[in-house]
């Protein structure tokens, strides 16, 4: 063998050693076990999914959207917000900005509801012409606005009660 | 409101087999490089070695899948990689002795035998001990066995004195070091005793100078075993082992009682003991001298610090990336294959390689502590914590001694240095840690089944 290939093998050996060290550390980083104490809303979500790491990814996404679990909004009353008045997430508020809000069981939704009677992407609340509209996204069990089934987008006014599965939402100012 | 949820763990067996693949490549490449530079490279022998290593690894992996499916995935690959590097290094030193010294040795081949025996022993531990809590029943037995093992080298006709230390016994023509096994027995004894009595040790007893001391009747058995073992080791002139033993005792006492006062008292006692030993025993004094004035030409030519300084020169010539496996002169250091294998590795694999080995040890210790946190019973916590601390302290004492951080004391580097007893004992530790980590990583429901 040539001098060059031996030198390459020599350094390759050192690289291999460090590859093992770094790979082992990589395995350790992913290796979570034991118990974890979580706040109420998230705890339920964590129990539903078996893979704890999927939850780790989903949780920050929710906090980024401004969802505050288990707390009453302290924001200015003039700003509208959605309040969960019944269901597993009772007490949660979502401030309404200019972005549409997706509600359902999928972790990609803005408001993730842990409810067997909800669809993965259940319904959408979106702004239009200064007001808010609610639209059903083809859910299995339907969305009801003040006991009236939502088929086409309907205007969502303050004080209206939006019901999906066992969860009730209210638009408040 | 908060909820406590249990995290579902991946068993990690897939990660383990992937890591084992990397370890296998390291083991084979190390041997290939050594053989090539000794002009000894035969593809057939190397192929047999590689196949045997793969078979052994696969066997371990399958046994773990069957009998300890949730065991820690990092332990086995890390230990095997360290062990493989050690095997290649010892073989390389064999070649070095033959080439430059005309000394025919077969340390490498013997060590391969010990490694295989050690791996099989670890697997036997996993197979036989299905639940580590079983060991708690043998708390006092372990204490007595541990002391008996320490006593064995003093039995006339059985004990052998090698290099001024009477710590070996002669068994069927092979010399064994029973102290290595006694270490494990002592960890089991301390764990079993402390888990039963930790509350009385931590809470009851008179207060003196703001520190609470335990009642003599609670502390009695512990102090008795500890003092007996320590006196024996001092009598046998086994400095490294007594340091290690004292450290394990202190560490486990701290883990069990959470009292920092123990650590303060222990370290103070140790400091006093070290100074006292330095003034009383000439051989301890010589060690201090060799450590503080290692580069003094008088000490070097008298032979006191020669080994240490040669080791330092070796590591210095290795530099950042080493001379390359098989291209240095590790045979210039006395006992390059056992006490000074760290210096040999530093020379041929450089700082980069030595740091990788130390990082692997660090990962092992971290896994032991993580297991200790994760496991639910107090006994398992103390055993895993004690074994992890023993490993960390042993590596520190050896590497610290060779690199002149602390005075040089004779101890083996786990899985790396030449020596059968050390190899077997340390593989038993791997078996125990794998077993405990299997329990730790399962959920409560699975354990209850």
Coordinates of C-alpha atoms in Angstrom, one line a residue:
Chain A
X1 CA 0.0 0.0 0.0
X2 CA 1.2 3.5 -0.7
X3 CA 2.3 6.0 1.9
X4 CA -0.8 8.2 1.2
X5 CA -3.4 5.4 1.7
X6 CA -1.8 4.5 5.0
X7 CA -1.9 8.1 6.2
X8 CA -5.5 8.3 5.1
X9 CA -6.3 5.1 7.0
X10 CA -4.5 6.5 10.0
X11 CA -6.6 9.6 10.1
X12 CA -9.6 7.6 9.1
X13 CA -9.2 5.5 12.2
X14 CA -9.3 8.7 14.4
X15 CA -12.3 10.0 12.5
X16 CA -14.0 6.6 13.0
X17 CA -13.4 6.8 16.8
X18 CA -14.9 10.3 16.9
X19 CA -17.8 9.1 14.7
X20 CA -18.6 6.5 17.4
X21 CA -18.4 9.1 20.1
X22 CA -20.6 11.6 18.3
X23 CA -23.1 8.9 17.2
X24 CA -23.3 7.7 20.8
X25 CA -24.0 11.3 21.9
X26 CA -26.6 11.5 19.2
X27 CA -28.3 8.4 20.5
X28 CA -28.2 9.8 24.1
X29 CA -29.8 13.1 23.0
X30 CA -32.8 11.2 21.6
X31 CA -32.9 8.9 24.6
X32 CA -35.5 10.3 27.0
X33 CA -37.1 8.2 29.6
X34 CA -38.6 8.4 33.0
X35 CA -41.4 10.7 34.0
X36 CA -42.1 14.3 33.0
X37 CA -44.2 16.9 34.8
X38 CA -46.2 19.0 32.4
X39 CA -48.9 21.7 32.6
X40 CA -52.4 20.4 32.3
X41 CA -53.3 21.0 28.7
X42 CA -50.1 19.7 27.3
X43 CA -50.0 16.7 29.6
X44 CA -53.2 15.5 28.0
X45 CA -51.8 16.0 24.5
X46 CA -48.6 14.1 25.5
X47 CA -50.5 11.1 26.8
X48 CA -52.4 10.8 23.6
X49 CA -49.4 10.4 21.4
X50 CA -47.1 7.5 22.1
X51 CA -44.0 9.0 20.7
X52 CA -42.9 11.6 23.2
X53 CA -40.6 13.2 20.6
X54 CA -43.4 14.1 18.3
X55 CA -44.9 16.0 21.2
X56 CA -41.7 17.8 21.7
X57 CA -41.9 19.0 18.2
X58 CA -45.5 20.0 18.3
X59 CA -45.5 21.9 21.6
X60 CA -43.3 24.9 20.6
X61 CA -45.4 25.3 17.4
X62 CA -48.4 25.8 19.5
X63 CA -46.8 28.3 21.9
X64 CA -45.6 30.3 18.9
X65 CA -49.1 30.9 17.8
X66 CA -50.0 32.6 21.0
X67 CA -52.2 29.9 22.5
X68 CA -52.2 30.3 26.2
X69 CA -53.3 27.1 28.0
X70 CA -55.1 27.3 31.2
X71 CA -55.0 31.1 31.5
X72 CA -57.5 33.9 31.0
X73 CA -56.3 36.4 28.5
X74 CA -55.0 39.6 30.0
X75 CA -54.9 41.4 26.7
X76 CA -56.8 44.5 25.9
X77 CA -60.5 43.9 25.8
X78 CA -60.8 45.6 22.4
X79 CA -58.8 42.8 20.8
X80 CA -61.1 39.8 20.0
X81 CA -60.2 36.4 21.1
X82 CA -61.5 32.9 21.0
X83 CA -62.3 31.3 24.4
X84 CA -62.8 27.6 25.0
X85 CA -65.8 27.5 27.4
X86 CA -66.3 23.7 27.5
X87 CA -64.2 20.6 26.7
X88 CA -60.8 19.3 27.6
X89 CA -59.1 22.7 26.9
X90 CA -61.6 24.7 28.9
X91 CA -60.1 28.0 29.9
X92 CA -57.8 28.3 26.9
X93 CA -57.9 31.6 25.0
X94 CA -56.5 32.3 21.5
X95 CA -56.0 36.0 20.6
X96 CA -57.3 36.6 17.1
X97 CA -55.0 38.5 14.8
X98 CA -55.0 38.7 11.1
X99 CA -54.2 35.0 10.5
X100 CA -56.8 32.3 10.1
X101 CA -57.1 29.8 12.9
X102 CA -57.2 26.1 12.2
X103 CA -59.0 23.8 14.8
X104 CA -58.7 20.0 15.0
X105 CA -56.8 17.1 16.3
X106 CA -53.8 17.3 14.1
X107 CA -50.7 18.7 15.8
X108 CA -50.3 21.2 12.9
X109 CA -53.5 23.0 13.9
X110 CA -53.4 26.3 15.8
X111 CA -55.8 24.9 18.5
X112 CA -55.1 21.2 19.0
X113 CA -58.2 19.5 20.6
X114 CA -57.9 16.1 22.2
X115 CA -61.4 14.8 21.4
X116 CA -62.5 11.6 19.6
X117 CA -65.4 13.4 18.1
X118 CA -63.3 15.9 16.3
X119 CA -61.6 15.5 12.9
X120 CA -57.9 16.0 12.3
X121 CA -58.6 19.3 10.5
X122 CA -62.1 20.2 11.8
X123 CA -62.8 23.8 11.0
X124 CA -61.3 27.1 10.3
X125 CA -62.0 30.6 11.7
X126 CA -60.7 33.3 9.4
X127 CA -61.0 37.1 9.0
X128 CA -62.9 38.7 6.2
X129 CA -64.0 42.3 5.6
X130 CA -63.5 43.4 9.2
X131 CA -65.4 40.4 10.7
X132 CA -64.8 36.8 11.3
X133 CA -66.1 33.8 9.4
X134 CA -66.2 30.1 10.4
X135 CA -65.9 27.4 7.9
X136 CA -66.3 23.6 8.3
X137 CA -63.4 21.6 6.7
X138 CA -65.5 18.5 5.9
X139 CA -65.5 17.2 9.4
X140 CA -67.2 13.9 10.2
X141 CA -69.4 15.1 13.0
X142 CA -70.0 18.7 11.9
X143 CA -69.5 22.1 13.3
X144 CA -72.4 24.0 14.9
X145 CA -72.8 27.7 15.3
X146 CA -75.5 28.4 17.8
X147 CA -77.1 25.0 17.1
X148 CA -77.0 25.6 13.4
X149 CA -74.9 23.3 11.3
X150 CA -72.1 25.2 9.4
X151 CA -71.9 24.1 5.8
X152 CA -70.8 27.2 3.9
X153 CA -68.7 29.9 5.7
X154 CA -70.9 31.7 8.2
X155 CA -70.3 35.0 10.0
X156 CA -68.9 34.4 13.5
X157 CA -70.1 37.3 15.7
X158 CA -69.3 38.2 19.3
X159 CA -71.1 36.0 21.8
X160 CA -71.8 33.3 19.3
X161 CA -71.1 29.7 20.5
X162 CA -69.2 27.4 18.2
X163 CA -69.5 23.7 19.1
X164 CA -67.4 20.9 17.7
X165 CA -67.4 17.5 19.4
X166 CA -67.5 18.2 23.1
X167 CA -65.7 21.5 22.8
X168 CA -67.4 24.8 22.8
X169 CA -65.7 28.0 21.7
X170 CA -66.9 31.6 22.1
X171 CA -65.8 34.7 20.3
X172 CA -65.2 37.4 22.8
X173 CA -64.0 41.0 22.6
Chain B
X1 CA -52.5 21.9 37.6
X2 CA -49.8 19.6 36.4
X3 CA -49.8 16.1 35.2
X4 CA -47.1 13.5 35.5
X5 CA -46.8 11.5 32.4
X6 CA -44.4 8.6 31.7
X7 CA -42.3 8.9 28.5
X8 CA -42.5 6.0 26.2
X9 CA -38.9 4.9 25.3
X10 CA -37.6 3.4 22.2
X11 CA -35.8 0.2 23.2
X12 CA -32.8 1.4 21.4
X13 CA -31.8 -2.0 20.0
X14 CA -31.7 -0.6 16.5
X15 CA -29.4 2.3 17.6
X16 CA -27.3 -0.3 19.3
X17 CA -26.8 -2.4 16.2
X18 CA -25.8 0.7 14.2
X19 CA -23.3 1.7 16.9
X20 CA -22.0 -1.8 17.1
X21 CA -21.3 -1.6 13.4
X22 CA -19.1 1.5 14.0
X23 CA -17.3 -0.3 16.9
X24 CA -16.7 -3.3 14.7
X25 CA -15.1 -1.2 12.0
X26 CA -12.9 0.5 14.7
X27 CA -11.8 -2.9 16.1
X28 CA -10.9 -4.4 12.7
X29 CA -9.2 -1.3 11.4
X30 CA -7.1 -0.9 14.5
X31 CA -5.9 -4.5 14.2
X32 CA -5.3 -4.2 10.4
X33 CA -3.1 -1.1 10.9
X34 CA -1.1 -2.8 13.6
X35 CA -0.5 -5.9 11.6
X36 CA 0.3 -3.9 8.5
X37 CA 3.1 -2.0 10.2
X38 CA 4.5 -5.1 11.7
X39 CA 4.6 -6.8 8.3
X40 CA 2.3 -9.3 9.7
X41 CA -0.9 -8.6 7.7
X42 CA -2.6 -11.8 6.5
X43 CA -6.0 -11.3 5.2
X44 CA -7.0 -14.8 6.4
X45 CA -6.1 -14.2 10.0
X46 CA -7.6 -10.7 9.9
X47 CA -10.8 -12.2 8.3
X48 CA -11.1 -14.7 11.1
X49 CA -10.6 -12.0 13.7
X50 CA -13.2 -9.8 12.1
X51 CA -15.7 -12.6 11.7
X52 CA -15.2 -13.7 15.3
X53 CA -15.7 -10.1 16.5
X54 CA -18.8 -9.7 14.5
X55 CA -20.2 -13.0 15.7
X56 CA -19.5 -12.1 19.3
X57 CA -21.2 -8.7 18.9
X58 CA -24.2 -10.2 17.1
X59 CA -24.5 -12.8 19.8
X60 CA -24.5 -10.2 22.6
X61 CA -27.0 -8.1 20.6
X62 CA -29.4 -11.0 20.1
X63 CA -29.1 -12.0 23.8
X64 CA -29.9 -8.5 24.8
X65 CA -32.9 -8.4 22.5
X66 CA -34.2 -11.6 24.1
X67 CA -33.4 -11.1 27.8
X68 CA -32.9 -7.3 28.3
X69 CA -34.8 -5.7 25.5
X70 CA -34.8 -2.2 27.0
X71 CA -31.1 -2.2 28.1
X72 CA -29.1 0.9 27.4
X73 CA -28.0 1.0 23.7
X74 CA -24.7 2.9 24.2
X75 CA -23.0 0.8 26.8
X76 CA -22.1 -2.3 24.8
X77 CA -20.7 -0.5 21.6
X78 CA -18.7 1.9 23.7
X79 CA -17.1 -0.8 25.9
X80 CA -16.4 -3.0 22.9
X81 CA -14.7 -0.1 21.0
X82 CA -12.5 0.6 24.0
X83 CA -11.7 -3.1 24.4
X84 CA -10.9 -3.5 20.7
X85 CA -8.5 -0.5 20.7
X86 CA -6.9 -2.1 23.8
X87 CA -6.5 -5.4 22.1
X88 CA -4.9 -3.8 19.0
X89 CA -2.6 -1.8 21.2
X90 CA -1.4 -4.7 23.3
X91 CA -0.8 -6.7 20.1
X92 CA 1.2 -3.8 18.8
X93 CA 3.3 -3.7 22.0
X94 CA 4.0 -7.5 21.6
X95 CA 5.4 -6.7 18.1
X96 CA 7.4 -3.8 19.5
X97 CA 8.9 -6.0 22.2
X98 CA 9.8 -8.6 19.7
X99 CA 11.3 -6.1 17.2
X100 CA 13.3 -3.9 19.5
X101 CA 13.8 -5.8 22.7
X102 CA 14.0 -9.4 21.4
X103 CA 11.4 -10.2 24.0
X104 CA 8.8 -12.8 22.9
X105 CA 5.5 -12.0 24.5
X106 CA 1.9 -13.1 23.7
X107 CA 0.0 -10.5 25.7
X108 CA -2.3 -9.8 22.8
X109 CA -3.4 -13.4 22.2
X110 CA -3.9 -14.0 26.0
X111 CA -5.9 -10.8 26.2
X112 CA -8.2 -11.8 23.4
X113 CA -9.0 -15.0 25.4
X114 CA -9.7 -12.9 28.5
X115 CA -11.9 -10.5 26.4
X116 CA -14.0 -13.4 25.1
X117 CA -14.3 -14.8 28.6
X118 CA -15.3 -11.4 29.9
X119 CA -18.0 -10.9 27.3
X120 CA -19.4 -14.3 27.9
X121 CA -19.4 -13.6 31.7
X122 CA -21.3 -10.4 31.2
X123 CA -23.9 -12.2 29.1
X124 CA -24.1 -14.9 31.8
X125 CA -24.8 -12.1 34.3
X126 CA -27.6 -10.8 32.2
X127 CA -28.9 -14.3 31.7
X128 CA -28.7 -15.5 35.3
X129 CA -29.7 -12.2 37.1
X130 CA -33.1 -11.4 35.7
X131 CA -33.7 -8.8 38.4
X132 CA -30.9 -6.9 40.0
X133 CA -33.0 -6.6 43.3
X134 CA -32.1 -10.3 43.8
X135 CA -28.6 -9.1 44.8
X136 CA -30.0 -7.2 47.7
X137 CA -30.6 -10.6 49.5
X138 CA -26.9 -11.1 49.5
X139 CA -25.9 -7.8 51.1
X140 CA -23.9 -9.3 54.0
X141 CA -22.7 -12.3 52.0
X142 CA -21.3 -9.8 49.5
X143 CA -19.5 -7.9 52.4
X144 CA -18.0 -11.1 53.7
X145 CA -17.0 -12.4 50.3
X146 CA -15.5 -9.0 49.5
X147 CA -13.3 -9.1 52.6
X148 CA -12.4 -12.7 51.9
X149 CA -11.3 -11.8 48.4
X150 CA -9.1 -9.1 49.8
X151 CA -7.6 -11.6 52.3
X152 CA -6.9 -14.3 49.7
X153 CA -3.5 -13.0 48.6
X154 CA -2.2 -13.1 52.2
X155 CA -2.9 -16.8 52.4
X156 CA 0.5 -18.6 52.4
X157 CA 1.1 -20.8 49.3
X158 CA -1.7 -19.0 47.4
X159 CA -0.7 -15.4 47.4
X160 CA 2.1 -14.2 45.1
X161 CA 4.1 -11.0 45.5
X162 CA 4.7 -9.2 42.2
X163 CA 6.5 -5.9 42.0
X164 CA 6.3 -5.3 45.8
X165 CA 2.5 -5.6 46.0
X166 CA 1.0 -8.8 47.4
X167 CA -2.4 -8.6 45.6
X168 CA -2.2 -11.6 43.3
X169 CA -3.1 -15.2 43.9
X170 CA -1.7 -18.2 41.9
X171 CA -4.5 -20.2 40.5
X172 CA -3.8 -23.1 38.0
X173 CA -0.6 -21.4 36.9
X174 CA -2.3 -18.1 36.2
X175 CA -2.1 -15.1 38.5
X176 CA -5.4 -13.5 39.4
X177 CA -6.1 -10.3 41.2
X178 CA -9.1 -11.0 43.6
X179 CA -9.3 -7.4 44.6
X180 CA -10.8 -6.5 41.2
X181 CA -13.8 -8.8 42.0
X182 CA -13.9 -7.6 45.6
X183 CA -14.7 -4.1 44.3
X184 CA -18.0 -5.3 42.9
X185 CA -18.9 -7.2 46.0
X186 CA -18.2 -4.1 48.1
X187 CA -20.4 -2.0 45.9
X188 CA -23.2 -4.5 46.4
X189 CA -22.6 -4.6 50.2
X190 CA -22.5 -0.8 50.5
X191 CA -25.7 -0.4 48.4
X192 CA -27.6 -3.0 50.3
X193 CA -26.5 -1.6 53.7
X194 CA -27.0 2.0 52.9
X195 CA -30.4 1.6 51.3
X196 CA -31.7 -0.1 54.6
X197 CA -30.0 2.3 57.0
X198 CA -29.8 5.6 55.1
X199 CA -32.5 7.4 57.1
X200 CA -31.0 6.5 60.4
X201 CA -27.5 7.4 59.1
X202 CA -28.7 10.8 57.7
X203 CA -31.1 11.9 60.5
X204 CA -30.2 10.3 63.8
X205 CA -27.2 11.0 65.9
X206 CA -25.5 13.8 67.8
X207 CA -24.5 17.1 66.2
X208 CA -21.0 18.2 66.6
X209 CA -19.7 21.6 65.2
X210 CA -22.8 21.9 63.1
X211 CA -22.3 18.6 61.4
X212 CA -24.5 15.7 62.3
X213 CA -22.7 12.4 62.9
X214 CA -24.5 9.0 62.9
X215 CA -24.8 6.8 65.9
X216 CA -22.1 4.2 66.3
X217 CA -24.5 1.3 66.1
X218 CA -25.8 2.5 62.7
X219 CA -22.4 3.2 61.3
X220 CA -20.7 0.2 62.9
X221 CA -20.8 -2.6 60.3
X222 CA -20.0 -0.1 57.6
X223 CA -17.0 1.3 59.3
X224 CA -15.8 -2.2 60.3
X225 CA -15.8 -3.5 56.7
X226 CA -14.4 -0.2 55.4
X227 CA -11.5 0.0 57.9
X228 CA -10.7 -3.7 57.5
X229 CA -10.5 -3.5 53.7
X230 CA -8.5 -0.3 53.8
X231 CA -6.0 -1.6 56.3
X232 CA -5.6 -4.8 54.2
X233 CA -4.9 -2.8 51.1
X234 CA -2.4 -0.6 52.8
X235 CA -0.7 -3.7 54.2
X236 CA -0.6 -5.2 50.7
X237 CA 0.9 -1.9 49.5
X238 CA -1.9 -1.5 46.9
X239 CA -2.1 2.3 46.8
X240 CA -4.4 2.7 43.8
X241 CA -6.9 0.1 45.1
X242 CA -7.1 1.7 48.5
X243 CA -7.7 5.2 46.9
X244 CA -10.4 3.7 44.7
X245 CA -12.0 1.9 47.5
X246 CA -12.1 4.9 49.8
X247 CA -13.6 7.0 46.9
X248 CA -16.3 4.5 46.2
X249 CA -17.2 4.4 49.9
X250 CA -17.4 8.1 50.1
X251 CA -19.3 8.6 46.9
X252 CA -22.0 6.0 47.7
X253 CA -22.4 7.4 51.2
X254 CA -23.0 10.8 49.7
X255 CA -25.5 9.5 47.1
X256 CA -27.4 7.6 49.9
X257 CA -27.5 10.4 52.5
X258 CA -27.2 13.6 50.5
X259 CA -24.9 14.9 53.3
X260 CA -22.1 17.2 52.0
X261 CA -20.6 16.9 55.5
X262 CA -19.6 13.3 54.6
X263 CA -17.6 14.5 51.6
X264 CA -15.9 17.2 53.7
X265 CA -15.0 14.8 56.5
X266 CA -13.9 12.1 54.0
X267 CA -11.7 14.4 52.0
X268 CA -10.1 15.9 55.1
X269 CA -9.5 12.3 56.4
X270 CA -8.0 11.4 53.1
X271 CA -5.7 14.4 53.0
X272 CA -4.5 13.6 56.6
X273 CA -4.0 10.0 55.6
X274 CA -2.0 10.9 52.5
X275 CA 0.3 13.2 54.4
X276 CA 0.8 10.6 57.1
X277 CA 1.5 7.8 54.6
X278 CA 4.0 10.0 52.9
X279 CA 5.9 10.5 56.2
X280 CA 5.7 6.9 57.4
X281 CA 6.0 4.7 54.3
X282 CA 9.1 5.2 52.2
X283 CA 7.5 3.7 49.1
X284 CA 4.7 6.3 49.3
X285 CA 7.3 9.1 49.8
X286 CA 9.1 7.9 46.7
X287 CA 5.9 8.1 44.7
X288 CA 5.4 11.7 45.8
X289 CA 8.9 12.6 44.9
X290 CA 8.6 11.0 41.4
X291 CA 5.4 13.0 40.9
X292 CA 6.6 16.4 42.0
X293 CA 10.1 16.3 40.7
X294 CA 9.6 13.9 37.8
X295 CA 12.1 15.6 35.5
X296 CA 14.9 15.7 38.1
X297 CA 17.8 13.9 36.4
X298 CA 18.8 12.2 39.7
X299 CA 15.3 10.7 40.1
X300 CA 15.2 9.7 36.5
X301 CA 18.5 7.9 36.5
X302 CA 17.7 6.3 39.9
X303 CA 14.7 4.8 38.2
X304 CA 12.1 6.4 40.5
X305 CA 10.4 8.5 37.9
X306 CA 11.8 6.8 34.8
X307 CA 8.6 5.1 33.8
X308 CA 6.5 8.2 34.3
X309 CA 8.9 10.4 32.3
X310 CA 9.2 7.9 29.5
X311 CA 5.4 7.8 29.3
X312 CA 5.3 11.6 29.1
X313 CA 8.0 11.6 26.3
X314 CA 5.9 9.1 24.4
X315 CA 2.8 11.1 24.6
X316 CA 4.7 14.2 23.6
X317 CA 6.1 12.6 20.5
X318 CA 2.6 11.5 19.6
X319 CA 1.4 15.1 19.5
X320 CA -2.0 16.0 18.3
X321 CA -2.7 13.2 15.8
X322 CA -0.2 10.5 17.0
X323 CA 2.5 8.7 15.2
X324 CA -0.1 6.3 13.8
X325 CA -1.0 2.8 15.1
X326 CA 2.1 0.6 14.8
X327 CA 4.5 3.5 13.9
X328 CA 5.6 4.7 17.4
X329 CA 7.9 3.2 20.0
X330 CA 5.6 2.4 22.9
X331 CA 7.9 -0.4 23.9
X332 CA 10.3 2.1 25.4
X333 CA 8.0 2.6 28.4
X334 CA 8.1 -0.1 31.1
X335 CA 4.7 -1.9 31.4
X336 CA 3.4 -0.2 28.3
X337 CA 0.8 -2.9 27.9
X338 CA -0.7 -2.6 31.3
X339 CA -0.2 0.3 33.7
X340 CA 1.0 2.7 30.9
X341 CA -1.3 1.7 28.1
X342 CA -2.7 5.2 28.2
X343 CA 0.7 6.6 27.4
X344 CA 1.0 4.1 24.5
X345 CA -2.3 5.2 23.1
X346 CA -1.4 8.8 23.5
X347 CA 1.8 8.2 21.5
X348 CA 0.3 6.3 18.6
X349 CA -3.2 7.8 18.4
X350 CA -2.3 11.2 19.7
X351 CA -4.3 13.6 21.8
X352 CA -7.2 13.2 19.3
X353 CA -7.4 9.4 19.9
X354 CA -6.8 9.6 23.6
X355 CA -9.6 12.2 24.0
X356 CA -12.0 10.0 22.0
X357 CA -11.2 7.1 24.4
X358 CA -11.8 9.4 27.4
X359 CA -15.0 10.6 25.8
X360 CA -16.2 7.0 25.5
X361 CA -15.4 6.5 29.2
X362 CA -17.3 9.7 30.0
X363 CA -20.3 8.4 28.0
X364 CA -20.2 5.2 30.0
X365 CA -20.1 7.0 33.3
X366 CA -23.0 9.3 32.2
X367 CA -25.0 6.2 31.3
X368 CA -24.4 4.6 34.6
X369 CA -25.6 7.8 36.4
X370 CA -28.5 8.2 34.1
X371 CA -29.5 4.6 34.9
X372 CA -29.2 5.4 38.5
X373 CA -31.6 8.3 38.2
X374 CA -34.0 6.4 36.1
X375 CA -34.3 3.1 38.1
X376 CA -37.0 3.1 40.6
X377 CA -35.6 1.1 43.5
X378 CA -33.1 2.6 46.0
X379 CA -30.8 -0.4 45.8
X380 CA -30.6 -0.3 42.0
X381 CA -29.9 3.4 42.2
X382 CA -27.0 2.9 44.7
X383 CA -25.5 0.0 42.7
X384 CA -25.6 1.8 39.4
X385 CA -24.3 5.0 40.9
X386 CA -21.6 3.2 42.8
X387 CA -20.4 1.2 39.7
X388 CA -20.5 4.4 37.6
X389 CA -18.5 6.3 40.2
X390 CA -16.0 3.4 40.6
X391 CA -15.4 3.5 36.8
X392 CA -15.0 7.2 36.7
X393 CA -12.6 7.3 39.7
X394 CA -10.6 4.4 38.4
X395 CA -10.1 6.1 35.0
X396 CA -9.2 9.3 36.8
X397 CA -6.6 7.6 39.0
X398 CA -4.9 5.8 36.1
X399 CA -5.0 8.6 33.6
X400 CA -4.2 11.2 36.2
X401 CA -1.2 9.2 37.3
X402 CA 0.2 8.7 33.9
X403 CA -0.3 12.3 32.9
X404 CA 1.2 13.5 36.2
X405 CA -1.9 15.2 37.5
X406 CA -1.8 13.1 40.7
X407 CA 0.9 10.7 42.0
X408 CA 1.2 7.5 40.1
X409 CA -0.5 4.5 41.6
X410 CA -0.9 1.1 40.1
X411 CA -4.4 0.5 38.8
X412 CA -5.6 -1.0 35.6
X413 CA -7.4 1.0 32.9
X414 CA -10.8 -0.7 32.5
X415 CA -11.1 -2.9 29.4
X416 CA -7.9 -1.4 28.0
X417 CA -5.0 -2.6 30.0
X418 CA -3.5 -6.1 29.9
X419 CA -4.9 -8.2 32.8
X420 CA -7.3 -11.0 33.1
X421 CA -8.9 -10.3 36.5
X422 CA -9.5 -6.6 35.6
X423 CA -11.1 -7.6 32.2
X424 CA -13.4 -10.2 33.8
X425 CA -14.4 -7.9 36.7
X426 CA -15.1 -4.9 34.4
X427 CA -17.2 -7.0 32.1
X428 CA -19.3 -8.2 35.1
X429 CA -19.8 -4.5 35.8
X430 CA -21.1 -4.0 32.2
X431 CA -23.5 -6.9 32.7
X432 CA -24.9 -5.4 35.9
X433 CA -25.3 -2.0 34.3
X434 CA -27.1 -3.4 31.3
X435 CA -29.4 -5.4 33.6
X436 CA -30.2 -2.4 35.8
X437 CA -30.6 0.0 32.8
X438 CA -33.1 -2.5 31.3
X439 CA -35.3 -2.0 34.4
X440 CA -34.7 1.7 34.4
X441 CA -35.9 2.2 30.8
X442 CA -39.0 0.2 31.1
X443 CA -42.2 1.9 32.2
X444 CA -43.7 1.1 35.5
X445 CA -46.4 -1.1 34.0
X446 CA -43.9 -3.2 32.1
X447 CA -41.8 -3.8 35.3
X448 CA -44.9 -4.8 37.3
X449 CA -45.7 -7.5 34.8

